[in-house]
Tab-separated table of C-alpha atoms in Angstrom:
chain	number	residue	atom	x	y	z
A	1	MET	CA	-39.569	-28.822	12.754
A	2	THR	CA	-40.886	-28.420	9.205
A	3	ASP	CA	-38.691	-29.265	6.059
A	4	SER	CA	-38.966	-25.715	4.908
A	5	GLN	CA	-37.314	-24.264	8.357
A	6	HIS	CA	-34.664	-27.086	7.969
A	7	THR	CA	-33.579	-25.627	4.936
A	8	GLN	CA	-33.632	-22.167	5.821
A	9	ASP	CA	-31.279	-22.551	8.637
A	10	SER	CA	-28.706	-24.973	6.932
A	11	ARG	CA	-28.441	-22.211	4.353
A	12	ASN	CA	-27.870	-19.716	6.958
A	13	SER	CA	-25.320	-21.814	8.877
A	14	PHE	CA	-21.751	-22.062	8.161
A	15	ASP	CA	-18.249	-22.903	10.060
A	16	LEU	CA	-17.026	-19.293	9.229
A	17	VAL	CA	-18.613	-16.175	7.760
A	18	VAL	CA	-16.308	-13.396	6.905
A	19	ILE	CA	-17.422	-9.801	6.586
A	20	GLY	CA	-15.791	-7.994	3.893
A	21	SER	CA	-14.387	-9.692	0.260
A	22	GLY	CA	-11.528	-7.672	-0.114
A	23	PRO	CA	-7.608	-9.050	0.065
A	24	GLY	CA	-7.976	-10.410	3.298
A	25	GLY	CA	-11.412	-11.303	3.399
A	26	TYR	CA	-11.364	-13.563	0.384
A	27	THR	CA	-8.230	-15.120	0.897
A	28	ALA	CA	-9.792	-15.959	4.381
A	29	ALA	CA	-12.443	-17.646	2.563
A	30	LEU	CA	-10.993	-19.309	-0.160
A	31	ARG	CA	-8.555	-20.785	2.274
A	32	ALA	CA	-11.003	-22.214	4.746
A	33	ALA	CA	-13.418	-23.620	2.124
A	34	GLU	CA	-10.080	-25.561	0.870
A	35	LEU	CA	-9.791	-26.654	4.429
A	36	ASP	CA	-13.571	-28.370	4.085
A	37	ARG	CA	-15.395	-25.304	5.829
A	38	SER	CA	-18.315	-24.104	4.769
A	39	VAL	CA	-17.933	-20.492	4.068
A	40	ALA	CA	-20.221	-17.467	3.490
A	41	ILE	CA	-18.385	-14.064	2.779
A	42	VAL	CA	-20.869	-10.960	2.597
A	43	GLU	CA	-19.710	-7.769	1.051
A	44	LYS	CA	-21.652	-4.427	0.610
A	45	ASP	CA	-20.978	-3.636	-2.915
A	46	ASP	CA	-22.536	-5.359	-5.719
A	47	VAL	CA	-19.353	-6.541	-6.699
A	48	VAL	CA	-16.553	-8.668	-4.681
A	49	GLY	CA	-12.942	-7.858	-4.346
A	50	GLY	CA	-13.528	-4.603	-2.102
A	51	VAL	CA	-11.099	-1.477	-2.481
A	52	CYS	CA	-8.284	-2.819	-3.902
A	53	LEU	CA	-9.930	-4.805	-6.771
A	54	ASN	CA	-12.341	-1.763	-7.567
A	55	ARG	CA	-11.297	1.095	-6.240
A	56	GLY	CA	-7.271	0.435	-5.652
A	57	CYS	CA	-4.957	-1.399	-6.453
A	58	ILE	CA	-6.035	-2.973	-10.149
A	59	PRO	CA	-7.544	0.477	-11.272
A	60	THR	CA	-4.583	2.620	-10.361
A	61	LYS	CA	-2.102	0.156	-11.694
A	62	ALA	CA	-3.999	-0.078	-15.142
A	63	LEU	CA	-3.814	3.408	-15.319
A	64	ILE	CA	0.014	3.835	-14.209
A	65	THR	CA	1.209	0.854	-16.714
A	66	ALA	CA	-0.787	2.472	-19.732
A	67	VAL	CA	0.299	5.841	-18.951
A	68	HIS	CA	4.151	4.711	-18.675
A	69	ASP	CA	3.917	3.994	-22.503
A	70	ILE	CA	4.370	7.857	-22.733
A	71	GLU	CA	7.579	8.286	-20.831
A	72	THR	CA	8.784	4.920	-23.212
A	73	ALA	CA	8.314	7.006	-25.917
A	74	GLU	CA	10.028	9.857	-24.612
A	75	HIS	CA	12.615	7.732	-23.964
A	76	ALA	CA	12.588	5.775	-27.066
A	77	GLN	CA	13.178	9.483	-28.624
A	78	SER	CA	16.571	10.334	-26.870
A	79	VAL	CA	17.956	6.744	-27.978
A	80	GLY	CA	17.319	6.882	-31.911
A	81	VAL	CA	13.928	5.499	-32.129
A	82	ASN	CA	11.277	7.833	-33.535
A	83	LEU	CA	7.840	7.268	-31.371
A	84	GLU	CA	5.440	10.508	-31.006
A	85	PHE	CA	2.949	10.652	-28.407
A	86	HIS	CA	-0.316	12.338	-29.872
A	87	GLY	CA	-2.504	12.533	-26.554
A	88	ILE	CA	-4.561	10.096	-24.690
A	89	ASP	CA	-7.945	8.798	-25.731
A	90	TYR	CA	-9.362	8.900	-22.531
A	91	GLY	CA	-12.403	7.209	-23.394
A	92	ALA	CA	-10.449	4.138	-24.380
A	93	LEU	CA	-8.441	4.321	-21.612
A	94	MET	CA	-11.328	4.317	-18.947
A	95	LYS	CA	-12.626	0.959	-20.889
A	96	HIS	CA	-9.215	-0.513	-20.338
A	97	LYS	CA	-9.157	0.418	-16.964
A	98	ARG	CA	-12.992	-0.588	-15.949
A	99	HIS	CA	-12.114	-3.748	-18.370
A	100	MET	CA	-9.131	-4.704	-16.106
A	101	VAL	CA	-11.639	-4.224	-12.844
A	102	HIS	CA	-14.191	-6.434	-14.678
A	103	THR	CA	-11.992	-9.194	-15.521
A	104	MET	CA	-10.256	-9.346	-11.924
A	105	THR	CA	-13.910	-9.055	-10.157
A	106	GLU	CA	-15.314	-11.827	-12.173
A	107	GLY	CA	-12.285	-13.969	-11.623
A	108	LEU	CA	-12.547	-13.960	-8.116
A	109	SER	CA	-16.512	-14.533	-8.490
A	110	ALA	CA	-15.879	-17.537	-10.486
A	111	LEU	CA	-13.074	-18.616	-7.878
A	112	LEU	CA	-15.391	-18.135	-4.839
A	113	SER	CA	-18.127	-20.423	-6.587
A	114	HIS	CA	-16.041	-23.290	-7.832
A	115	ARG	CA	-15.008	-23.281	-3.713
A	116	LYS	CA	-18.313	-23.565	-2.648
A	117	VAL	CA	-18.181	-20.254	-0.975
A	118	SER	CA	-21.755	-18.612	-0.630
A	119	VAL	CA	-21.293	-14.555	-1.531
A	120	ILE	CA	-24.110	-12.855	0.178
A	121	HIS	CA	-24.796	-8.810	-0.539
A	122	GLY	CA	-25.583	-6.471	2.532
A	123	VAL	CA	-24.484	-4.144	5.117
A	124	ALA	CA	-23.401	-6.951	8.194
A	125	SER	CA	-23.230	-6.364	11.770
A	126	ILE	CA	-22.249	-8.884	14.375
A	127	ALA	CA	-24.974	-9.165	17.383
A	128	LYS	CA	-24.185	-9.903	20.305
A	129	ASP	CA	-25.450	-13.453	20.678
A	130	HIS	CA	-22.407	-13.954	17.723
A	131	SER	CA	-25.100	-14.014	14.819
A	132	VAL	CA	-24.316	-11.914	11.895
A	133	LYS	CA	-27.222	-9.930	10.498
A	134	VAL	CA	-26.950	-8.836	6.784
A	135	ASP	CA	-29.492	-6.159	5.690
A	136	ASP	CA	-29.747	-6.041	1.887
A	137	GLY	CA	-31.712	-2.807	1.900
A	138	ASP	CA	-35.070	-4.618	1.305
A	139	SER	CA	-34.956	-7.484	4.263
A	140	GLU	CA	-32.709	-8.637	6.952
A	141	ARG	CA	-31.560	-12.290	6.888
A	142	THR	CA	-29.316	-14.103	9.791
A	143	LEU	CA	-26.430	-16.051	9.661
A	144	THR	CA	-24.924	-18.169	12.234
A	145	ALA	CA	-21.273	-19.362	12.253
A	146	HIS	CA	-18.812	-20.999	15.021
A	147	ASP	CA	-16.153	-18.375	13.541
A	148	ILE	CA	-16.704	-15.213	12.128
A	149	VAL	CA	-13.577	-13.236	10.396
A	150	ILE	CA	-13.641	-9.431	9.940
A	151	ALA	CA	-12.166	-7.664	7.175
A	152	THR	CA	-14.364	-4.504	6.641
A	153	GLY	CA	-10.897	-2.290	5.071
A	154	SER	CA	-10.298	1.103	5.446
A	155	MET	CA	-11.599	4.123	3.559
A	156	PRO	CA	-9.770	7.784	2.860
A	157	ARG	CA	-9.397	10.172	5.552
A	158	GLY	CA	-10.380	13.182	5.037
A	159	PHE	CA	-8.445	16.910	5.639
A	160	ALA	CA	-9.752	18.665	8.510
A	161	ASP	CA	-13.495	19.332	8.346
A	162	GLU	CA	-13.660	19.524	4.466
A	163	PRO	CA	-15.812	17.698	2.596
A	164	PHE	CA	-14.925	15.636	-0.512
A	165	SER	CA	-16.301	17.108	-3.148
A	166	HIS	CA	-15.690	17.826	-7.093
A	167	SER	CA	-12.472	19.772	-6.403
A	168	VAL	CA	-11.729	18.199	-3.391
A	169	ILE	CA	-11.110	14.542	-4.142
A	170	ASP	CA	-10.140	11.317	-2.605
A	171	SER	CA	-8.345	8.193	-4.527
A	172	ASP	CA	-12.070	6.901	-4.934
A	173	ARG	CA	-12.950	10.663	-7.001
A	174	ALA	CA	-9.744	10.245	-8.556
A	175	LEU	CA	-10.333	7.058	-10.078
A	176	ALA	CA	-13.763	7.872	-11.351
A	177	LEU	CA	-12.475	10.986	-13.398
A	178	ASP	CA	-13.309	10.691	-16.960
A	179	THR	CA	-10.631	12.818	-17.880
A	180	PHE	CA	-6.706	13.862	-15.801
A	181	PRO	CA	-7.056	17.257	-14.776
A	182	THR	CA	-5.151	20.164	-16.268
A	183	SER	CA	-3.711	21.106	-12.306
A	184	ALA	CA	-3.902	19.166	-9.118
A	185	VAL	CA	-2.324	19.950	-5.604
A	186	ILE	CA	-1.675	16.688	-4.074
A	187	ILE	CA	-1.504	16.714	0.252
A	188	GLY	CA	0.175	13.887	1.190
A	189	SER	CA	3.389	12.029	0.342
A	190	GLY	CA	3.049	8.147	0.740
A	191	ALA	CA	2.080	5.668	-2.033
A	192	VAL	CA	-1.123	6.719	-2.790
A	193	ALA	CA	0.086	10.255	-2.954
A	194	LEU	CA	3.007	9.502	-5.411
A	195	GLU	CA	1.524	7.196	-7.163
A	196	PHE	CA	-1.207	9.943	-8.378
A	197	ALA	CA	1.451	12.249	-9.232
A	198	SER	CA	3.723	10.684	-11.079
A	199	LEU	CA	0.422	9.214	-12.926
A	200	TRP	CA	-0.821	12.800	-13.724
A	201	ASN	CA	2.425	14.387	-13.955
A	202	THR	CA	3.384	11.824	-17.203
A	203	ALA	CA	0.261	12.438	-19.085
A	204	GLY	CA	0.696	16.461	-18.316
A	205	THR	CA	-0.992	17.500	-15.127
A	206	LYS	CA	0.728	20.518	-13.847
A	207	VAL	CA	1.390	18.624	-10.838
A	208	THR	CA	2.276	20.234	-6.989
A	209	LEU	CA	2.807	17.829	-4.076
A	210	LEU	CA	2.936	19.116	-0.299
A	211	ALA	CA	5.038	16.765	1.894
A	212	ARG	CA	4.891	17.514	5.476
A	213	HIS	CA	8.626	16.522	5.949
A	214	ASP	CA	12.039	16.843	4.711
A	215	ARG	CA	11.008	14.327	1.861
A	216	VAL	CA	8.519	11.882	0.547
A	217	LEU	CA	8.257	8.394	2.199
A	218	SER	CA	9.245	10.103	5.643
A	219	HIS	CA	8.885	6.771	7.152
A	220	TRP	CA	11.359	4.827	4.802
A	221	SER	CA	15.202	4.404	4.946
A	222	ARG	CA	16.055	8.459	4.519
A	223	ARG	CA	18.262	7.377	1.375
A	224	ALA	CA	15.176	5.919	-0.462
A	225	GLY	CA	12.966	9.174	0.313
A	226	VAL	CA	15.830	12.165	-0.372
A	227	THR	CA	16.283	9.827	-3.821
A	228	LEU	CA	12.831	9.348	-5.102
A	229	THR	CA	12.251	13.686	-3.925
A	230	ARG	CA	14.843	14.384	-6.430
A	231	GLU	CA	13.727	11.910	-8.778
A	232	LEU	CA	10.238	13.382	-8.731
A	233	LYS	CA	11.349	16.940	-8.659
A	234	ARG	CA	13.468	16.158	-12.070
A	235	SER	CA	10.478	14.775	-13.482
A	236	GLY	CA	8.546	17.706	-13.480
A	237	ILE	CA	6.529	17.590	-10.332
A	238	ASN	CA	6.722	20.492	-7.832
A	239	VAL	CA	7.446	18.950	-4.915
A	240	ILE	CA	7.311	21.452	-1.737
A	241	THR	CA	8.602	19.758	1.218
A	242	HIS	CA	7.947	21.110	5.051
A	243	ALA	CA	4.306	21.931	3.951
A	244	ASN	CA	1.634	21.913	6.374
A	245	THR	CA	-1.535	22.361	4.679
A	246	THR	CA	-3.839	24.679	6.779
A	247	ALA	CA	-6.892	25.316	4.607
A	248	ILE	CA	-8.426	24.312	1.731
A	249	ASP	CA	-10.639	27.039	-0.544
A	250	SER	CA	-13.475	25.457	-2.733
A	251	GLY	CA	-16.900	27.046	-4.220
A	252	GLU	CA	-19.301	26.178	-6.552
A	253	ASN	CA	-17.022	27.758	-9.036
A	254	LEU	CA	-14.325	24.905	-10.507
A	255	GLY	CA	-11.258	24.766	-8.857
A	256	VAL	CA	-9.773	24.900	-5.617
A	257	THR	CA	-7.037	27.165	-3.304
A	258	VAL	CA	-5.043	25.214	-0.627
A	259	HIS	CA	-3.204	27.040	1.886
A	260	TYR	CA	0.091	25.837	3.742
A	261	ASP	CA	2.663	26.824	6.135
A	262	GLN	CA	6.224	26.060	4.965
A	263	VAL	CA	9.151	25.873	7.863
A	264	ASP	CA	12.151	27.351	6.817
A	265	HIS	CA	14.868	25.420	8.210
A	266	ASN	CA	17.509	28.042	6.386
A	267	ALA	CA	16.372	31.131	8.492
A	268	GLN	CA	18.232	32.265	11.124
A	269	ASP	CA	17.095	35.320	13.476
A	270	SER	CA	19.380	37.636	15.230
A	271	ASP	CA	19.910	35.026	17.713
A	272	GLY	CA	21.068	32.478	15.690
A	273	GLY	CA	18.280	29.772	14.368
A	274	ASN	CA	14.867	30.617	15.056
A	275	ASN	CA	11.959	32.771	15.865
A	276	GLY	CA	13.096	33.369	19.649
A	277	ASN	CA	10.575	30.819	21.045
A	278	GLY	CA	12.113	27.572	20.052
A	279	GLU	CA	10.500	27.223	16.956
A	280	LYS	CA	11.360	27.036	13.478
A	281	ALA	CA	10.405	30.415	10.965
A	282	SER	CA	7.869	29.516	8.662
A	283	SER	CA	5.976	31.383	6.140
A	284	GLN	CA	2.340	31.313	4.547
A	285	HIS	CA	1.554	30.220	1.001
A	286	GLN	CA	-1.150	29.231	-1.468
A	287	VAL	CA	-1.156	27.328	-4.634
A	288	SER	CA	-4.378	27.009	-6.582
A	289	ALA	CA	-5.090	24.117	-9.091
A	290	ASP	CA	-7.848	22.197	-10.542
A	291	VAL	CA	-8.524	19.497	-8.280
A	292	ALA	CA	-7.470	19.125	-4.702
A	293	LEU	CA	-6.255	15.105	-3.612
A	294	VAL	CA	-6.109	14.145	-0.383
A	295	ALA	CA	-3.970	11.604	0.194
A	296	ILE	CA	-2.890	11.467	4.112
A	297	GLY	CA	-4.292	8.348	4.732
A	298	ARG	CA	-6.854	5.913	5.059
A	299	THR	CA	-9.246	5.440	8.397
A	300	PRO	CA	-10.367	1.932	9.312
A	301	SER	CA	-13.685	1.468	9.093
A	302	THR	CA	-14.720	0.404	12.640
A	303	GLY	CA	-16.937	3.094	13.326
A	304	ALA	CA	-20.079	1.017	13.341
A	305	GLN	CA	-21.561	0.452	16.856
A	306	TRP	CA	-21.648	-3.035	16.537
A	307	PHE	CA	-17.797	-3.765	17.216
A	308	LYS	CA	-18.280	-2.555	20.502
A	309	ASP	CA	-21.794	-4.274	20.964
A	310	ALA	CA	-19.763	-7.624	20.008
A	311	GLY	CA	-17.273	-6.790	22.687
A	312	ILE	CA	-14.644	-6.070	20.194
A	313	ASP	CA	-11.237	-3.884	21.209
A	314	LEU	CA	-10.554	-0.855	19.259
A	315	ASP	CA	-7.065	0.727	20.065
A	316	GLU	CA	-6.704	4.538	19.989
A	317	HIS	CA	-6.460	4.859	16.117
A	318	GLY	CA	-9.897	2.773	15.469
A	319	LEU	CA	-7.550	-0.590	15.032
A	320	VAL	CA	-9.053	-3.750	16.286
A	321	ALA	CA	-6.616	-5.204	18.739
A	322	THR	CA	-5.684	-8.678	17.968
A	323	ASP	CA	-3.038	-11.224	18.872
A	324	GLU	CA	-0.200	-12.709	16.821
A	325	LEU	CA	-2.321	-14.873	14.731
A	326	GLY	CA	-5.769	-12.108	14.369
A	327	ARG	CA	-7.584	-13.571	16.977
A	328	THR	CA	-9.728	-10.279	18.686
A	329	SER	CA	-10.988	-9.759	21.887
A	330	ALA	CA	-14.364	-11.403	21.257
A	331	ASP	CA	-14.715	-15.518	21.367
A	332	HIS	CA	-14.181	-16.761	18.093
A	333	ILE	CA	-14.239	-13.210	15.835
A	334	TRP	CA	-10.883	-12.463	14.041
A	335	ALA	CA	-9.958	-9.586	12.149
A	336	VAL	CA	-7.549	-9.012	9.016
A	337	GLY	CA	-6.387	-6.344	6.683
A	338	ASP	CA	-6.479	-2.770	7.304
A	339	ILE	CA	-8.791	-2.990	10.429
A	340	THR	CA	-5.570	-4.218	11.974
A	341	ALA	CA	-2.159	-2.359	13.123
A	342	GLY	CA	0.373	-2.988	10.511
A	343	HIS	CA	1.246	-2.217	6.966
A	344	GLN	CA	-1.927	-1.150	4.976
A	345	MET	CA	-1.001	-3.251	1.934
A	346	ALA	CA	-3.082	-5.974	0.027
A	347	HIS	CA	-0.341	-8.726	0.326
A	348	ARG	CA	0.092	-8.430	3.783
A	349	ALA	CA	-4.076	-8.758	4.269
A	350	PHE	CA	-3.394	-11.932	1.768
A	351	GLU	CA	-1.082	-13.505	4.520
A	352	GLN	CA	-3.054	-12.540	7.488
A	353	GLY	CA	-6.271	-14.046	5.515
A	354	MET	CA	-4.556	-17.628	5.083
A	355	THR	CA	-3.128	-17.340	8.581
A	356	VAL	CA	-6.499	-16.830	9.940
A	357	ALA	CA	-8.026	-19.453	7.984
A	358	GLU	CA	-5.215	-22.062	8.975
A	359	ALA	CA	-5.391	-21.323	12.720
A	360	ILE	CA	-9.128	-21.384	12.745
A	361	ALA	CA	-8.958	-25.141	10.867
A	362	GLY	CA	-6.715	-26.095	13.960
A	363	LEU	CA	-3.264	-25.950	12.209
A	364	LYS	CA	-0.757	-24.271	13.736
A	365	PRO	CA	0.854	-21.252	11.539
A	366	GLU	CA	3.568	-19.046	11.461
A	367	PRO	CA	2.463	-15.669	12.490
A	368	VAL	CA	2.583	-13.020	9.550
A	369	ASP	CA	6.086	-11.130	10.640
A	370	ASN	CA	5.652	-7.247	9.872
A	371	ASP	CA	9.765	-7.225	9.374
A	372	THR	CA	9.291	-9.093	5.998
A	373	ILE	CA	6.434	-7.541	4.186
A	374	PRO	CA	7.473	-5.674	1.110
A	375	SER	CA	6.137	-1.851	0.709
A	376	VAL	CA	5.895	-0.660	-3.215
A	377	VAL	CA	5.338	2.382	-4.179
A	378	PHE	CA	4.231	2.188	-8.545
A	379	SER	CA	5.454	6.189	-8.805
A	380	SER	CA	8.343	7.069	-11.358
A	381	PRO	CA	10.678	5.669	-10.219
A	382	GLU	CA	9.647	3.019	-8.476
A	383	ALA	CA	10.309	2.430	-4.716
A	384	ALA	CA	10.194	-0.803	-2.893
A	385	SER	CA	11.751	-1.648	0.302
A	386	VAL	CA	11.371	-4.411	2.759
A	387	GLY	CA	13.147	-5.310	6.171
A	388	LEU	CA	14.652	-2.689	8.508
A	389	THR	CA	15.822	0.580	8.160
A	390	LEU	CA	19.283	1.707	9.320
A	391	GLU	CA	17.824	3.840	12.137
A	392	GLN	CA	15.107	1.075	13.126
A	393	ALA	CA	17.531	-1.718	13.117
A	394	GLU	CA	20.056	0.406	15.498
A	395	SER	CA	17.198	0.818	17.959
A	396	ARG	CA	16.911	-3.042	18.425
A	397	GLU	CA	18.521	-4.133	21.269
A	398	GLU	CA	19.243	-7.473	20.018
A	399	LEU	CA	20.739	-6.366	17.246
A	400	ASN	CA	25.036	-5.310	16.738
A	401	ASP	CA	27.623	-4.356	14.010
A	402	VAL	CA	24.514	-2.480	12.283
A	403	LYS	CA	25.684	-1.398	8.593
A	404	GLU	CA	24.102	0.216	5.510
A	405	THR	CA	25.714	-0.185	2.459
A	406	ALA	CA	24.788	2.362	-0.536
A	407	PHE	CA	25.003	0.861	-4.032
A	408	PRO	CA	25.211	3.344	-7.210
A	409	LEU	CA	22.485	2.396	-9.957
A	410	LEU	CA	24.113	4.274	-12.228
A	411	SER	CA	27.029	1.542	-12.214
A	412	ASN	CA	24.544	-0.406	-14.073
A	413	ALA	CA	24.594	-0.874	-17.638
A	414	ARG	CA	20.670	-1.628	-17.623
A	415	VAL	CA	19.670	0.465	-15.891
A	416	GLN	CA	21.812	3.132	-17.685
A	417	MET	CA	19.760	2.249	-20.566
A	418	THR	CA	16.462	2.858	-19.045
A	419	GLY	CA	17.136	6.447	-19.034
A	420	GLN	CA	16.369	6.493	-14.643
A	421	ASN	CA	17.979	6.960	-11.767
A	422	GLY	CA	18.019	5.900	-8.320
A	423	SER	CA	19.708	4.319	-5.284
A	424	LEU	CA	19.867	1.159	-3.512
A	425	SER	CA	20.738	0.310	0.255
A	426	VAL	CA	21.258	-3.068	2.168
A	427	VAL	CA	21.333	-3.209	5.864
A	428	THR	CA	23.252	-5.906	7.425
A	429	GLY	CA	24.102	-6.971	11.327
A	430	CYS	CA	24.335	-9.469	13.241
A	431	ASP	CA	21.421	-10.645	16.341
A	432	SER	CA	21.443	-13.444	19.085
A	433	ALA	CA	21.275	-16.147	17.124
A	434	ASN	CA	23.652	-15.245	14.633
A	435	ALA	CA	26.315	-13.372	17.055
A	436	ASP	CA	29.464	-13.315	14.322
A	437	THR	CA	27.787	-13.935	11.179
A	438	PRO	CA	26.092	-10.522	9.772
A	439	ILE	CA	22.448	-11.141	7.699
A	440	VAL	CA	20.365	-9.454	5.215
A	441	LEU	CA	18.090	-7.341	7.958
A	442	GLY	CA	16.479	-4.847	4.949
A	443	VAL	CA	16.862	-4.029	1.385
A	444	HIS	CA	15.399	-0.329	0.393
A	445	MET	CA	15.233	0.562	-3.470
A	446	VAL	CA	14.467	3.466	-5.784
A	447	GLY	CA	15.098	2.635	-9.342
A	448	PRO	CA	13.047	0.876	-12.185
A	449	CYS	CA	11.633	-2.319	-11.582
A	450	ALA	CA	12.378	-2.075	-8.002
A	451	THR	CA	8.375	-3.345	-6.940
A	452	GLU	CA	9.976	-6.281	-9.090
A	453	LEU	CA	12.791	-6.726	-7.556
A	454	ILE	CA	12.035	-6.415	-3.995
A	455	ALA	CA	10.388	-10.296	-4.109
A	456	GLN	CA	14.096	-11.553	-4.144
A	457	ALA	CA	15.143	-9.356	-1.285
A	458	GLU	CA	11.738	-10.090	0.956
A	459	GLN	CA	13.378	-13.675	0.680
A	460	MET	CA	16.399	-13.060	2.216
A	461	VAL	CA	15.015	-10.841	5.042
A	462	GLY	CA	12.347	-13.098	5.752
A	463	ASN	CA	14.812	-16.368	5.900
A	464	ARG	CA	17.308	-14.545	7.711
A	465	THR	CA	19.857	-15.220	5.013
A	466	PRO	CA	23.479	-14.592	6.003
A	467	LEU	CA	25.343	-12.104	4.093
A	468	SER	CA	28.294	-14.274	2.997
A	469	LYS	CA	25.328	-16.973	1.133
A	470	ALA	CA	23.552	-14.058	-0.228
A	471	ALA	CA	26.509	-12.390	-1.694
A	472	ARG	CA	27.344	-15.400	-3.336
A	473	LEU	CA	23.906	-15.824	-5.242
A	474	ILE	CA	24.449	-15.417	-9.147
A	475	HIS	CA	22.418	-13.146	-10.935
A	476	PRO	CA	22.025	-12.984	-14.763
A	477	HIS	CA	24.340	-10.510	-16.933
A	478	PRO	CA	23.154	-7.642	-18.008
A	479	THR	CA	20.185	-7.479	-15.995
A	480	ILE	CA	18.875	-4.859	-13.595
A	481	SER	CA	18.434	-7.515	-11.034
A	482	GLU	CA	22.355	-7.538	-10.691
A	483	THR	CA	22.260	-4.083	-8.907
A	484	ILE	CA	21.151	-6.413	-5.451
A	485	GLY	CA	24.395	-9.262	-6.141
A	486	GLU	CA	26.192	-6.063	-6.587
A	487	ALA	CA	24.979	-4.027	-3.417
A	488	LEU	CA	25.447	-7.374	-1.335
A	489	LEU	CA	29.256	-7.816	-2.414
A	490	LYS	CA	29.627	-4.749	-1.688
A	491	ALA	CA	28.258	-5.252	1.888
A	492	ASP	CA	30.335	-8.446	2.506
A	493	GLY	CA	33.549	-6.269	1.322
A	494	ARG	CA	33.989	-7.858	-2.056
A	495	PRO	CA	32.645	-4.919	-4.526
A	496	LEU	CA	32.858	-5.503	-8.091
A	497	ASN	CA	31.976	-2.720	-10.295
A	498	SER	CA	31.794	-0.209	-7.538
A	499	ARG	CA	33.995	1.418	-5.157
């Protein structure tokens, strides 16, 4: 072998190759490098960070945080502080968004370089011989590695056969708009739908949101979903529940019309309840707007043929089947993030990346516990949840004496000062290891600072903290965090500032 061939081989040979540089991918790469593994990360885009840094978490929160100042100014007027809102400088706002994205992606690039992770740009695929082919558009490069981590992420799911366009948009296109729309129909009621609904509504957009169920966040605790639905309506968003979107009309002209069926749960026929064949009565409606944002979930990016060729098993939803540590059905191939079953959250992918890297290094990490992963929505008001809902806890055979305790947020002075409302509930119960000692199983919040406060609740849920001990934790006064302490006291049978 010539010196040049040896150099070429060493340049393309690694202990670990990671496909995708989103939260799960870059965390796996950074942790593996920290554990003295040689690592390459392959990214199809020109910059690292994946959807989260470039088209998701960071740009949306940059806009939401900035526009929240409008609500602050409006509330200030009501308490005697005379602030006036004079409109949005969209050029400056979008510059701010781009600056935040650039800052975060450049910081990640620097950190990867510091850890000596090789960043290779191109489209990756796994060959049958376990090598990784990288096509940059001009040439193909072959990488070899003992282990491979797949972190290809997900993409917005479209509505039926309706293609995305200038008026039927996904979250990527929504973030690319130079200005906010005058009017918008949002199809969906999950985190992405609610964050854009709050963002645009605060900025002055006329927003209609179509929710399939009786409330938004229908998979969350019922109390949280009902509360947030009420508060979104109170803020001016036209939330239409029991709405099943049937068609979207868009043409060359500006604007879009969304057709939907709405189930009338109050209607009764002469037989006393439905349309005679066991189905609820429904009626057809339509709503028009500048744009329709389709936010009905995301599809895992696992459609490439090489997944099958590499022997990687997928489930019926296109998700990669893994064990509790992230191993796939193919030897020495691992998967993390949105392509695996569970919460599609960046912070879950972070922990998965750490777990996989440590497992590859021969350590014995604890598996990721999906019951302790917080869900957060940066709507207005915010929503956050961790652990089991009442219904979920009651369905677990190993749990008994399950209870849900609700705490009225408006009994907290600092919540009242914000001008917002919400709800907070704590789910407790006993398990086989704590037969006579209730532990904190779940906490569900809607209200100011919920996305920050949920981290405290996650510690209690994750550590299976006994309710009696959790209720004795002291919270500073006067703070919004006291709402958690008060809810725990009430659950423990010792309510202070509530009945």
